[in-house]
Structures are given as C-alpha cells and as structure tokens.
Amino acid sequence: MMDGGLHAVLVLVAALVVDLTWGEPPTVLHPVVWMGRLQRRLRRLAPRAPVPAFLHGLVMAVTGPVLFGLGAWALLRLVSPWPLVQLALEVYLLKSAFAVRALAEAGLAVFRALSEGDAPAARFALRSLVSRDTTGLEPPLLAAAAVESVAENTSDSVVAPLLFYAVAGVPGALAYRAANTLDAMIGYRGELEWLGKAAARLDDVLNLVPARLSAALLVLACALCGASPARAVLSWWRDGAATESPNAGRPMAAVAGGLGVELEKVGHYRLGAGGRQPGAEDIRRAVFLMVAASLLAATLTAAYVYGEGFRVALASP
C-alpha cells in the first residue's frame, strides 16, 4: 500500500499534468462553478439594510468553505474502499481548485490582441481577468491590468490552493477556493460592501501567507526567466502595501519591479513607480513568470507533503 506522502505527491503531480494538458473541466462538472451558483442563490436572499446584510454575508462566507470542504472530505471517505476511484476523485477535485493553464491562456489572449493592435479585442479578453470596467482603457492600461491580474492570480489561483492542499489536503484546497470565489463575487466596496465585508475579511486572512509566498516565488522566477530579481524585491518592499487589499499588491509589485514597468490602476495605486509603461510583451513575460512560480510552488508542495508523510511513517509504531 502506498504511504501517505507518496500518495499526496501522486495526486498533486497528476492534477498538475491534467491542468497543463487539458485545462478546466466542463462548466457543468466544475466545482468552482457550483460554488458560484450556490452563492448567487444565497445572494438573492440578501437583505439590503447594513447589519442584516452583513450577517447574511457572514453566513455566506461560512457556508461555502464548510459545505465544499466537508463535502470533499465526506465524499473521499465514502469512496475510500476503492483506492483507484479515490485517487481519481482527489486528482479531479484538486485540479478544480487551481488553474495554471486557464490563467496563462487568459493573459495570452490579451497579449495577442494588443500585439495585433486590436484594443477592442484586448478590452474584451481582459474581462475574463478583471472585474473593473475595461471600456475606456487604452493599450498601456490594458497591458498593466493584464499583468496585474496574472500576478495577483499567481497567488489566488495557484499558490494559495496548493498551500492549503499541503496543510489540509484536498478538502482544504476546496474550502479555500470556495472562500476566494465568494470574495471575487461580492468582496467589493460600494453597493455590496456590507454583504461582502465578511467574505473580504476572510479572504484577506486566508491569503496573508500565500500572497507573500507568491511574491517570493515570483522573485525567484525573475531570476530564472531573465527578469530582475533585485528590482522585484525593491518594488515588493516599497509598493507591496500600496493597494487597498493587504495582499494583492505583494505579487503585483514584485512583478512590476521584475519587469521594470509601472502598473497603475487610475485613482487607486501605482506600483513600480518610475518604470516604463507596460506593453503587450510584458503580458507574455508576466505569464512566463506565473508559470515558473507555479511550478516552483508545486515543487515545494510536493516536497512538503512527502516530508510530512515520511515523518508520520517514522512516528508510527
């Protein structure tokens, strides 16, 4: 029988191969899509008054992670008498919690449109990466927004799910994904502020470590991919706290410095001040950094779960 560490590594490697080879599961079978549908239904029931809206949002923030985390745990326990079925299910669920290929494809779609001088197509492609209004963005700001999103999602869509897999297995990765998905849906100021406050604060807490680990991995990726790790560290140190989120600016600032560009969201922040305006090629370079950092994260995760399995085996009588 395979020991726990090797099993966890096999699940991780298989999930990564599936992601890089085939990308996302069909929409109808995607757990993250189910998370979104559940939260949309709960949102329809939300009251408008601030305090009731906050309490409803708190229920939403707890429901998703608990339901999908415990649901994954129960389902895996249910199929445990059939090891191959359990393995396949673990691979499927873990793969659904992170997205390297989909993030790369989304970034490269904006890169291709800008490279061809097609700003309207770039604005349309950018909508799959950001929630902001892209209508009035000119090419430099389109490139900046794409680079920012690829950098931020290195944490949200790859490093954080893998980190939670390392410490809490597949259920942990699914629970994190549910919390992060809800924050992406309602964790905004304005009309949704009271409803989304609990989701936003939970997401902030869950990403305190992953965002900083992602920035560190992106600095290392800069060294491996021909960007500047020294500038990445300087920009991370200087500008990492410039965003409203306590986490999002860390990987974005590291990438801005590494690429030598200035990333600006007008009226909100400026990262890598003094750098040149970003262009289409910087999106492609940011995607390379994201992929490199993701592979480094997967390597660290594999080493950790294997080491934990080995430690547990030694401690067993």
Rosetta silent file (secondary structure, phi, psi, omega in degrees, C-alpha in Angstrom):
SEQUENCE: MMDGGLHAVLVLVAALVVDLTWGEPPTVLHPVVWMGRLQRRLRRLAPRAPVPAFLHGLVMAVTGPVLFGLGAWALLRLVSPWPLVQLALEVYLLKSAFAVRALAEAGLAVFRALSEGDAPAARFALRSLVSRDTTGLEPPLLAAAAVESVAENTSDSVVAPLLFYAVAGVPGALAYRAANTLDAMIGYRGELEWLGKAAARLDDVLNLVPARLSAALLVLACALCGASPARAVLSWWRDGAATESPNAGRPMAAVAGGLGVELEKVGHYRLGAGGRQPGAEDIRRAVFLMVAASLLAATLTAAYVYGEGFRVALASP
SCORE:     score description
SCORE:     0.000 S_00000001
   1 L     0.000  136.153 -177.304    0.000    0.000    0.000 S_00000001
   2 L   -69.650  135.934  178.940    1.329    3.459   -0.947 S_00000001
   3 L   -73.495  164.716 -173.011    2.323    5.646    2.018 S_00000001
   4 H   -60.408  -39.550 -179.393    0.557    8.954    2.625 S_00000001
   5 H   -64.452  -47.176  178.238    3.383   11.166    1.407 S_00000001
   6 H   -63.854  -38.644  178.301    3.790    9.400   -1.931 S_00000001
   7 H   -61.330  -46.135 -179.559    0.016    9.324   -2.388 S_00000001
   8 H   -63.154  -39.064  177.433   -0.238   13.074   -1.805 S_00000001
   9 H   -65.639  -42.162  179.295    2.605   13.738   -4.263 S_00000001
  10 H   -60.897  -43.538  178.051    0.975   11.493   -6.883 S_00000001
  11 H   -59.885  -46.241 -179.174   -2.311   13.369   -6.535 S_00000001
  12 H   -62.465  -48.598 -178.213   -0.541   16.711   -6.910 S_00000001
  13 H   -63.480  -44.148  179.728    1.542   15.690   -9.924 S_00000001
  14 H   -62.692  -41.987  179.294   -1.425   14.100  -11.678 S_00000001
  15 H   -63.661  -39.254  178.893   -3.595   17.186  -11.039 S_00000001
  16 H   -66.899  -41.054  177.953   -0.870   19.455  -12.425 S_00000001
  17 H   -63.120  -43.800  178.156   -0.469   17.291  -15.535 S_00000001
  18 H   -60.452  -44.160 -179.103   -4.236   17.330  -16.098 S_00000001
  19 H   -62.732  -48.914 -176.467   -4.318   21.111  -15.709 S_00000001
  20 H   -69.867  -26.709 -177.220   -1.420   21.789  -18.068 S_00000001
  21 H   -87.415  -46.178 -172.823   -2.670   19.268  -20.642 S_00000001
  22 H  -115.363  -17.827 -178.733   -6.434   19.802  -20.699 S_00000001
  23 L    79.259 -142.448 -171.320   -7.194   22.888  -18.644 S_00000001
  24 L   -81.244  148.588  173.495  -10.537   23.329  -16.932 S_00000001
  25 L   -65.491  164.190  175.150  -13.266   20.686  -16.562 S_00000001
  26 L   -57.132  146.882 -176.783  -16.568   21.263  -18.399 S_00000001
  27 H   -52.557  -42.557 -175.641  -18.638   24.005  -16.780 S_00000001
  28 H   -66.207  -20.291 -177.329  -21.399   21.633  -15.756 S_00000001
  29 H  -110.797    9.663 -173.144  -18.892   19.471  -13.842 S_00000001
  30 L   -92.396  118.195  179.442  -16.714   22.216  -12.356 S_00000001
  31 H   -57.175  -33.592  179.846  -16.855   22.524   -8.532 S_00000001
  32 H   -67.945  -34.589  174.683  -15.907   26.206   -8.691 S_00000001
  33 H   -64.183  -40.783  177.245  -18.900   26.846  -10.944 S_00000001
  34 H   -62.020  -39.651  177.497  -21.062   25.069   -8.374 S_00000001
  35 H   -58.513  -46.308 -179.856  -19.604   27.353   -5.694 S_00000001
  36 H   -63.005  -41.173 -179.825  -20.589   30.395   -7.708 S_00000001
  37 H   -65.791  -40.969  177.624  -24.113   29.119   -8.332 S_00000001
  38 H   -59.725  -47.052 -176.097  -24.644   28.387   -4.639 S_00000001
  39 H   -70.567  -31.935  175.818  -23.516   31.858   -3.634 S_00000001
  40 H   -63.870  -39.283  177.871  -25.619   33.563   -6.324 S_00000001
  41 H   -66.266  -40.958  177.433  -28.695   31.816   -4.933 S_00000001
  42 H   -66.719  -33.953 -179.519  -27.817   32.880   -1.395 S_00000001
  43 H   -65.730  -33.944  179.721  -27.192   36.424   -2.607 S_00000001
  44 H   -61.712  -23.864 -178.376  -30.730   36.667   -3.997 S_00000001
  45 L   -90.473   -1.081 -171.852  -32.000   36.250   -0.438 S_00000001
  46 L   -71.210  134.424  173.443  -29.791   39.004    0.978 S_00000001
  47 L   -74.694  167.621 -176.966  -31.449   41.918    2.789 S_00000001
  48 L   -98.394  -29.275 -179.020  -30.412   45.488    1.967 S_00000001
  49 L   -61.670  143.232 -171.645  -30.070   47.060    5.416 S_00000001
  50 H   -54.165  -53.666 -175.122  -26.398   47.158    6.530 S_00000001
  51 H   -66.855  -49.302  175.538  -26.465   44.969    9.647 S_00000001
  52 H   -59.062  -36.885  178.426  -28.779   42.256    8.254 S_00000001
  53 H   -64.229  -41.562  177.968  -26.754   42.310    5.017 S_00000001
  54 H   -61.258  -45.395 -179.170  -23.528   41.836    6.983 S_00000001
  55 H   -64.601  -39.459  177.014  -24.993   38.903    8.928 S_00000001
  56 H   -64.212  -41.763  177.752  -26.273   37.331    5.713 S_00000001
  57 H   -64.296  -33.623  176.741  -22.828   37.795    4.153 S_00000001
  58 H   -64.528  -42.144  176.378  -21.262   36.160    7.189 S_00000001
  59 H   -61.609  -43.051  178.477  -23.480   33.123    6.683 S_00000001
  60 H   -61.670  -41.664 -177.349  -22.477   33.047    3.015 S_00000001
  61 H   -65.252  -31.737  179.619  -18.782   33.313    3.918 S_00000001
  62 H   -83.507  -37.986 -172.640  -19.031   30.325    6.253 S_00000001
  63 H   -60.852  -48.598 -175.863  -21.390   28.197    4.134 S_00000001
  64 H   -60.149  -56.800  179.834  -19.216   27.807    1.037 S_00000001
  65 H   -59.812  -41.074 -179.359  -15.955   26.685    2.682 S_00000001
  66 H   -66.250  -47.387 -176.607  -17.731   24.415    5.159 S_00000001
  67 H   -63.091  -47.046 -175.927  -20.002   22.834    2.565 S_00000001
  68 H   -80.388  -33.272  175.899  -17.302   22.195   -0.034 S_00000001
  69 H   -67.149  -52.198  178.715  -14.531   21.371    2.429 S_00000001
  70 H   -68.048  -35.083  178.680  -16.597   18.912    4.451 S_00000001
  71 H   -62.126  -42.791  177.998  -18.331   17.688    1.314 S_00000001
  72 H   -64.287  -42.546  179.624  -14.985   16.798   -0.283 S_00000001
  73 H   -61.261  -45.742 -178.024  -13.844   15.090    2.925 S_00000001
  74 H   -66.248  -40.748 -178.868  -17.058   13.034    3.185 S_00000001
  75 H   -65.504  -40.850  179.097  -17.017   12.074   -0.483 S_00000001
  76 H   -68.175  -35.835  174.614  -13.404   10.907   -0.310 S_00000001
  77 H   -64.439  -38.188 -177.783  -14.171    8.888    2.828 S_00000001
  78 H   -63.204  -38.171 -176.779  -17.145    7.337    1.047 S_00000001
  79 L   -95.680    5.820 -176.998  -15.043    6.046   -1.847 S_00000001
  80 L   -59.229  -26.472  175.732  -12.032    5.071    0.294 S_00000001
  81 L   -65.232  -14.389 -179.113  -12.766    1.298   -0.076 S_00000001
  82 L  -118.692   88.766 -171.295  -11.903    1.752   -3.783 S_00000001
  83 H   -55.159  -39.130 -178.980   -8.383    3.271   -3.868 S_00000001
  84 H   -68.879  -37.855  176.568   -8.297    3.945   -7.614 S_00000001
  85 H   -65.038  -43.359  178.639  -11.656    5.716   -7.502 S_00000001
  86 H   -61.719  -43.185  179.360  -10.494    7.748   -4.527 S_00000001
  87 H   -60.890  -47.664 -179.396   -7.258    8.671   -6.311 S_00000001
  88 H   -61.300  -40.493 -179.782   -9.106    9.783   -9.452 S_00000001
  89 H   -67.569  -40.527  177.576  -11.552   11.848   -7.389 S_00000001
  90 H   -61.596  -44.317  179.016   -8.749   13.513   -5.429 S_00000001
  91 H   -60.523  -46.060 -178.205   -6.968   14.431   -8.655 S_00000001
  92 H   -62.113  -47.693 -177.574  -10.175   15.833  -10.137 S_00000001
  93 H   -67.510  -41.710  179.271  -11.093   17.886   -7.077 S_00000001
  94 H   -65.101  -43.532  178.977   -7.576   19.228   -6.538 S_00000001
  95 H   -59.002  -36.646 -178.862   -7.231   20.187  -10.185 S_00000001
  96 H   -67.659  -17.776 -176.870  -10.515   22.108   -9.978 S_00000001
  97 H   -86.045  -14.038  178.446   -9.081   24.197   -7.116 S_00000001
  98 L  -135.563  163.039 -173.845   -6.211   25.715   -9.140 S_00000001
  99 L  -152.200   91.258  175.601   -5.766   26.945  -12.694 S_00000001
 100 H   -82.102  -52.719 -175.954   -2.348   27.471  -14.282 S_00000001
 101 H   -63.089  -44.573 -178.112   -3.292   26.836  -17.909 S_00000001
 102 H   -63.076  -39.551  177.986   -6.533   28.857  -17.816 S_00000001
 103 H   -65.665  -42.525  178.026   -4.738   31.832  -16.263 S_00000001
 104 H   -62.609  -44.435 -179.165   -1.967   31.634  -18.870 S_00000001
 105 H   -63.761  -39.086  179.435   -4.485   31.402  -21.725 S_00000001
 106 H   -65.051  -43.221  177.826   -6.456   34.382  -20.415 S_00000001
 107 H   -65.293  -42.397 -178.385   -3.322   36.500  -20.177 S_00000001
 108 H   -69.753  -24.723  175.436   -2.059   35.448  -23.596 S_00000001
 109 H   -65.156  -40.159  176.117   -5.411   36.302  -25.191 S_00000001
 110 H   -68.563  -41.270  177.903   -4.896   39.932  -24.129 S_00000001
 111 H   -56.670  -47.253 -177.539   -1.254   39.749  -25.282 S_00000001
 112 H   -64.508  -42.873 -178.808   -2.244   38.548  -28.762 S_00000001
 113 H   -63.690  -43.598  179.531   -4.933   41.205  -29.173 S_00000001
 114 H   -68.614  -36.282  178.529   -2.597   44.023  -28.138 S_00000001
 115 H   -61.835  -31.187  179.366    0.217   42.641  -30.309 S_00000001
 116 L   -89.850    3.633  179.162   -2.135   42.908  -33.282 S_00000001
 117 L    73.198   18.760 -176.543   -3.133   46.455  -32.347 S_00000001
 118 L  -100.741   82.869 -177.633   -6.712   45.397  -31.656 S_00000001
 119 H   -62.192  -41.990  178.140   -7.600   47.344  -28.496 S_00000001
 120 H   -58.545  -41.655  177.889  -11.336   46.434  -28.559 S_00000001
 121 H   -65.653  -36.576  178.014  -10.454   42.733  -28.661 S_00000001
 122 H   -65.454  -41.387  177.847   -7.954   43.262  -25.834 S_00000001
 123 H   -61.405  -41.630  179.443  -10.633   45.001  -23.744 S_00000001
 124 H   -65.730  -44.784 -179.935  -12.982   42.086  -24.344 S_00000001
 125 H   -64.554  -34.187 -178.121  -10.326   39.480  -23.489 S_00000001
 126 H   -65.487  -23.116 -178.197   -9.367   41.378  -20.340 S_00000001
 127 L   -62.730  -21.779  177.291  -12.894   40.910  -18.984 S_00000001
 128 L   -80.122   -8.210 -178.277  -12.030   37.291  -18.173 S_00000001
 129 L  -109.058  -32.252 -173.691   -9.222   38.514  -15.900 S_00000001
 130 L  -128.955  156.884  178.420  -10.579   41.609  -14.127 S_00000001
 131 L   -95.427  -13.088 -177.343  -13.886   42.810  -12.730 S_00000001
 132 L   -69.668  162.674  175.938  -13.264   46.512  -13.454 S_00000001
 133 L   -71.895  121.915 -177.531  -14.820   48.348  -16.399 S_00000001
 134 L   -98.026    1.898 -170.271  -12.412   47.963  -19.321 S_00000001
 135 L   -56.820  -46.921 -173.143  -14.291   50.226  -21.746 S_00000001
 136 L   -95.838    8.856 -175.828  -12.060   53.290  -21.560 S_00000001
 137 L   -77.752  128.989  175.400   -8.701   51.602  -21.054 S_00000001
 138 L   -88.914  167.142 -173.011   -6.013   52.429  -23.607 S_00000001
 139 H   -47.195  -45.545 -179.845   -3.246   49.919  -24.518 S_00000001
 140 H   -61.773  -40.344  179.394   -0.789   50.783  -21.690 S_00000001
 141 H   -74.696  -29.832  173.278   -3.513   50.456  -19.051 S_00000001
 142 H   -63.837  -45.779  178.480   -4.856   47.308  -20.720 S_00000001
 143 H   -63.400  -42.321  179.526   -1.387   45.775  -20.535 S_00000001
 144 H   -60.947  -45.240 -178.862   -0.998   46.945  -16.937 S_00000001
 145 H   -63.164  -38.833  178.967   -4.334   45.427  -15.902 S_00000001
 146 H   -67.294  -43.900  178.558   -3.455   42.108  -17.531 S_00000001
 147 H   -62.513  -44.213  178.517   -0.025   41.976  -15.880 S_00000001
 148 H   -57.522  -47.803 -176.148   -1.575   42.881  -12.513 S_00000001
 149 H   -66.368  -41.693  177.502   -4.210   40.169  -12.785 S_00000001
 150 H   -61.422  -42.121 -179.947   -1.756   37.472  -13.844 S_00000001
 151 H   -66.357  -49.091 -179.122    0.488   38.415  -10.919 S_00000001
 152 H   -61.256  -41.488 -177.628   -2.315   38.583   -8.336 S_00000001
 153 H   -75.869  -11.645  168.851   -3.835   35.326   -9.527 S_00000001
 154 H   -56.257  -38.135  176.208   -0.492   33.581   -9.200 S_00000001
 155 H   -78.177  -57.713 -172.222   -1.429   33.670   -5.527 S_00000001
 156 H   -63.634  -39.748 -171.124   -5.223   33.317   -5.638 S_00000001
 157 H   -99.875   -8.429 -177.868   -5.467   30.712   -8.389 S_00000001
 158 H  -133.942  -65.247 -170.999   -2.318   28.640   -7.860 S_00000001
 159 H   -64.643  -46.131 -177.990   -0.109   29.174   -4.819 S_00000001
 160 H   -62.363  -48.392  177.436   -2.874   29.534   -2.219 S_00000001
 161 H   -59.026  -38.528  178.798   -4.820   26.405   -3.259 S_00000001
 162 H   -67.774  -37.724  177.878   -1.578   24.398   -3.278 S_00000001
 163 H   -64.113  -42.693  179.238   -0.607   25.750    0.136 S_00000001
 164 H   -70.291  -29.260  172.232   -3.976   24.760    1.585 S_00000001
 165 H   -64.525  -40.575 -178.969   -3.618   21.353   -0.048 S_00000001
 166 H   -62.190  -38.892 -174.028   -0.268   20.977    1.691 S_00000001
 167 H   -95.461  -21.604 -175.261   -1.676   21.712    5.141 S_00000001
 168 H  -140.062   15.034  175.503   -5.240   20.319    4.856 S_00000001
 169 H    70.033 -166.603 -179.696   -5.384   18.060    1.805 S_00000001
 170 H   -58.332  -43.019  177.259   -7.968   18.236   -0.954 S_00000001
 171 H   -57.843  -37.341  178.290  -10.732   19.417    1.429 S_00000001
 172 H   -64.890  -41.638  178.622   -8.520   22.343    2.444 S_00000001
 173 H   -63.687  -40.392  179.861   -7.916   23.347   -1.167 S_00000001
 174 H   -69.643  -39.194  178.320  -11.660   23.221   -1.919 S_00000001
 175 H   -62.691  -43.514  177.060  -12.536   25.196    1.214 S_00000001
 176 H   -61.095  -45.325 -177.275  -10.036   27.912    0.238 S_00000001
 177 H   -60.816  -37.437  178.325  -11.370   28.016   -3.308 S_00000001
 178 H   -64.903  -43.231  179.139  -14.919   28.495   -2.028 S_00000001
 179 H   -65.166  -42.538 -179.029  -13.866   31.413    0.190 S_00000001
 180 H   -68.441  -36.538  178.545  -11.849   33.046   -2.589 S_00000001
 181 H   -64.086  -42.762  179.352  -14.659   32.603   -5.117 S_00000001
 182 H   -64.790  -41.496  177.893  -17.134   34.373   -2.844 S_00000001
 183 H   -59.751  -40.364  178.763  -14.718   37.258   -2.289 S_00000001
 184 H   -64.967  -24.922 -177.452  -14.369   37.634   -6.060 S_00000001
 185 H   -87.483  -39.684 -172.172  -18.167   37.822   -6.347 S_00000001
 186 H  -133.411    2.459 -175.334  -19.132   40.199   -3.530 S_00000001
 187 L   -83.042   56.853 -175.474  -15.978   41.407   -1.754 S_00000001
 188 L  -128.888  155.737  171.939  -16.181   44.984   -3.042 S_00000001
 189 L   -75.727  164.724 -179.351  -16.830   48.456   -1.715 S_00000001
 190 L   101.082 -139.381 -174.765  -19.990   50.261   -2.771 S_00000001
 191 L   -58.226  -35.548 -175.089  -23.366   48.583   -3.091 S_00000001
 192 L   -96.076    7.754 -169.892  -22.076   45.182   -1.926 S_00000001
 193 H   -58.295  -48.096 -177.512  -19.815   46.447    0.861 S_00000001
 194 H   -70.123  -40.109  179.290  -21.877   45.266    3.843 S_00000001
 195 H   -65.576  -37.587 -174.613  -22.862   41.986    2.219 S_00000001
 196 H   -94.539    1.691 -174.443  -19.302   41.256    1.144 S_00000001
 197 H   -61.647  -45.844 -179.022  -17.460   42.500    4.222 S_00000001
 198 H   -64.850  -42.385  178.970  -17.157   39.080    5.914 S_00000001
 199 H   -62.488  -41.562 -179.384  -16.085   37.401    2.671 S_00000001
 200 H   -65.675  -42.912 -179.380  -13.467   40.082    2.033 S_00000001
 201 H   -68.191  -39.402  177.192  -12.018   39.873    5.551 S_00000001
 202 H   -62.145  -43.726  179.503  -11.931   36.063    5.452 S_00000001
 203 H   -63.876  -38.629  176.951  -10.151   36.160    2.102 S_00000001
 204 H   -58.515  -46.082 -178.431   -7.661   38.700    3.485 S_00000001
 205 H   -65.523  -46.086 -177.139   -6.791   36.382    6.376 S_00000001
 206 H   -64.069  -26.123 -175.360   -6.537   33.261    4.237 S_00000001
 207 L  -100.882    5.088  179.752   -4.204   34.997    1.776 S_00000001
 208 H   -56.905  -47.918  179.917   -1.800   36.631    4.228 S_00000001
 209 H   -79.356  -48.137 -178.240    0.777   33.855    3.800 S_00000001
 210 H   -57.437  -38.383 -178.138    0.060   32.778    0.185 S_00000001
 211 H   -64.531  -40.539 -178.972    0.396   36.325   -1.196 S_00000001
 212 H   -74.954  -35.722  174.072    3.801   36.832    0.375 S_00000001
 213 H   -64.297  -40.241  178.290    4.951   33.354   -0.598 S_00000001
 214 H   -61.795  -43.014  178.078    3.797   34.096   -4.153 S_00000001
 215 H   -60.307  -42.576  179.300    5.806   37.316   -4.208 S_00000001
 216 H   -63.980  -41.510  178.915    8.885   35.419   -3.055 S_00000001
 217 H   -67.195  -34.695  177.739    8.368   32.729   -5.692 S_00000001
 218 H   -68.910  -34.592  174.095    7.897   35.392   -8.369 S_00000001
 219 H   -61.685  -45.451  177.846   11.194   36.978   -7.312 S_00000001
 220 H   -63.967  -38.680  177.480   12.860   33.588   -7.751 S_00000001
 221 H   -62.609  -35.608  176.390   11.059   33.173  -11.082 S_00000001
 222 H   -58.388  -41.713  179.588   12.534   36.510  -12.179 S_00000001
 223 H   -65.126  -32.159 -178.141   15.995   35.074  -11.599 S_00000001
 224 H   -84.085  -21.982 -171.059   15.120   32.019  -13.680 S_00000001
 225 H  -113.853   14.471  174.028   13.352   33.872  -16.528 S_00000001
 226 L    83.951    7.936  173.066   15.703   36.757  -17.272 S_00000001
 227 L   -90.882 -174.437 -174.366   13.861   39.460  -15.314 S_00000001
 228 L  -103.417  104.487  177.504   15.394   41.416  -12.432 S_00000001
 229 H   -65.323  -32.584 -179.934   15.045   39.770   -9.003 S_00000001
 230 H   -64.666  -47.594  177.973   16.741   42.750   -7.324 S_00000001
 231 H   -65.539  -34.097  178.520   14.211   45.230   -8.733 S_00000001
 232 H   -61.819  -44.975  178.951   11.419   42.780   -7.901 S_00000001
 233 H   -64.173  -44.000 -179.323   12.457   42.705   -4.233 S_00000001
 234 H   -61.346  -46.438 -179.385   12.821   46.509   -4.107 S_00000001
 235 H   -66.604  -40.448  176.701    9.400   47.102   -5.658 S_00000001
 236 H   -59.068  -45.842 -178.727    7.781   44.487   -3.411 S_00000001
 237 H   -65.380  -42.099 -173.991    9.289   46.156   -0.338 S_00000001
 238 H   -80.055  -41.435 -169.462    8.385   49.692   -1.441 S_00000001
 239 H  -114.053   -2.463 -173.311    4.971   49.233   -3.090 S_00000001
 240 L   -60.370  -25.648 -178.663    3.588   45.928   -1.815 S_00000001
 241 L   -99.691   12.054 -174.256    1.294   47.650    0.679 S_00000001
 242 L   -77.196  -17.079 -178.114    0.050   50.332   -1.737 S_00000001
 243 L   -87.396  161.466  177.047   -3.188   48.553   -2.669 S_00000001
 244 L   -62.125  -38.506  176.045   -6.414   48.567   -0.636 S_00000001
 245 L   -71.752  138.640  176.910   -6.038   44.819   -0.208 S_00000001
 246 L   -73.019   -6.108 -173.610   -3.348   43.850    2.307 S_00000001
 247 L  -120.234  -39.991 -169.501   -2.304   41.025   -0.017 S_00000001
 248 L   -59.009  -34.389 -176.035   -2.916   41.748   -3.705 S_00000001
 249 H   -70.595  -18.661 -175.510   -0.123   44.299   -4.012 S_00000001
 250 H   -64.437  -59.419  178.576    2.630   41.904   -2.927 S_00000001
 251 H   -68.326  -31.785  179.722    2.874   39.716   -6.047 S_00000001
 252 H   -65.501  -43.675 -179.956    1.847   42.610   -8.325 S_00000001
 253 H   -65.836  -38.328  178.311    4.611   44.859   -7.024 S_00000001
 254 H   -61.230  -43.482  179.705    7.176   42.068   -7.346 S_00000001
 255 H   -68.469  -40.380  178.220    6.246   41.522  -10.992 S_00000001
 256 H   -56.693  -48.104  179.638    6.219   45.270  -11.702 S_00000001
 257 H   -66.166  -43.091 -179.414    9.769   45.577  -10.394 S_00000001
 258 H   -59.509  -38.296 -179.688   10.964   42.403  -12.070 S_00000001
 259 H   -87.807  -12.659 -179.212    9.704   43.568  -15.461 S_00000001
 260 L    73.476   31.397 -178.398   10.740   47.194  -14.904 S_00000001
 261 E  -118.838  161.998  174.495    7.247   48.533  -15.594 S_00000001
 262 L  -102.775  123.047  179.741    4.824   50.834  -13.806 S_00000001
 263 E  -106.605  118.481 -175.954    1.458   49.255  -13.060 S_00000001
 264 E  -126.348  132.441  164.658   -1.293   51.768  -12.422 S_00000001
 265 E  -109.328  107.335 -168.774   -4.961   51.470  -11.593 S_00000001
 266 L   -55.454  128.300  179.003   -6.019   55.080  -12.024 S_00000001
 267 L    84.199   -0.288 -176.515   -7.240   56.603   -8.795 S_00000001
 268 L  -125.128  -55.366 -177.370   -6.214   53.588   -6.722 S_00000001
 269 E  -160.440  164.499  173.759   -2.493   52.717   -6.823 S_00000001
 270 E  -140.457  120.252 -178.223    0.751   52.877   -8.754 S_00000001
 271 E  -113.233  140.645 -178.449    3.253   50.035   -8.453 S_00000001
 272 L    71.175   34.957 -177.866    6.807   50.135   -9.758 S_00000001
 273 L   -52.862  135.338 -177.647    6.792   53.946   -9.980 S_00000001
 274 L    97.944  -12.462  176.130    9.498   55.180  -12.325 S_00000001
 275 L   -77.598  171.058  178.981    9.291   52.143  -14.577 S_00000001
 276 E   -77.287  166.260  175.127    8.328   52.317  -18.219 S_00000001
 277 L   -69.363  137.594 -179.580    4.783   51.927  -19.477 S_00000001
 278 L   -74.496  153.195  176.216    3.895   48.259  -19.971 S_00000001
 279 L  -130.298 -174.506 -176.272    3.201   46.814  -23.397 S_00000001
 280 H   -56.558  -42.260 -176.508    1.932   43.589  -24.900 S_00000001
 281 H   -61.301  -29.636  179.434    5.263   41.800  -24.489 S_00000001
 282 H   -68.370  -28.649  175.108    5.155   42.409  -20.738 S_00000001
 283 H   -64.938  -45.415  179.767    1.955   40.379  -20.509 S_00000001
 284 H   -61.693  -41.660  179.630    3.706   37.433  -22.130 S_00000001
 285 H   -66.608  -37.199  177.192    6.653   37.822  -19.757 S_00000001
 286 H   -64.031  -37.987  177.476    4.299   38.002  -16.769 S_00000001
 287 H   -63.555  -41.975  177.233    2.686   34.753  -17.899 S_00000001
 288 H   -61.139  -41.561  178.304    6.118   33.095  -18.033 S_00000001
 289 H   -63.407  -41.701  178.985    6.832   34.332  -14.507 S_00000001
 290 H   -61.104  -46.182 -179.461    3.474   32.996  -13.317 S_00000001
 291 H   -63.544  -44.079  179.346    4.095   29.555  -14.814 S_00000001
 292 H   -62.130  -45.259  179.112    7.600   29.401  -13.358 S_00000001
 293 H   -64.399  -36.196  178.535    6.367   30.461   -9.912 S_00000001
 294 H   -65.200  -41.444  178.296    3.531   27.917  -10.135 S_00000001
 295 H   -67.841  -35.841  175.251    5.950   25.085  -10.892 S_00000001
 296 H   -65.229  -41.093  178.273    8.139   26.203   -8.009 S_00000001
 297 H   -63.015  -41.807  178.630    5.073   26.218   -5.735 S_00000001
 298 H   -63.828  -38.811  178.163    4.139   22.725   -6.884 S_00000001
 299 H   -63.888  -45.310  177.541    7.691   21.529   -6.186 S_00000001
 300 H   -62.362  -41.979  179.220    7.631   22.994   -2.678 S_00000001
 301 H   -62.212  -45.226  179.805    4.199   21.485   -2.044 S_00000001
 302 H   -61.487  -43.230  179.585    5.352   18.056   -3.215 S_00000001
 303 H   -63.115  -40.376 -178.904    8.444   18.231   -1.012 S_00000001
 304 H   -67.028  -49.968 -176.096    6.359   19.256    1.999 S_00000001
 305 H   -67.956  -33.279  176.083    3.636   16.619    1.682 S_00000001
 306 H   -66.754  -43.691  179.131    6.220   13.905    1.001 S_00000001
 307 H   -63.073  -38.669  177.638    8.222   15.005    4.022 S_00000001
 308 H   -65.342  -41.875  178.455    5.122   15.026    6.218 S_00000001
 309 H   -63.659  -39.447  178.680    4.190   11.547    5.049 S_00000001
 310 H   -66.052  -40.444  179.739    7.717   10.328    5.752 S_00000001
 311 H   -64.320  -42.926  179.420    7.659   11.906    9.223 S_00000001
 312 H   -64.406  -39.390  179.861    4.312   10.294   10.052 S_00000001
 313 H   -63.606  -39.914  178.582    5.578    6.916    8.827 S_00000001
 314 H   -66.787  -33.755 -177.548    8.643    7.157   11.071 S_00000001
 315 H   -79.016  -14.919 -177.610    6.481    8.116   14.052 S_00000001
 316 L   -74.342  144.108  179.201    4.132    5.165   13.539 S_00000001
 317 L   -68.468    0.000    0.000    4.731    2.096   15.749 S_00000001
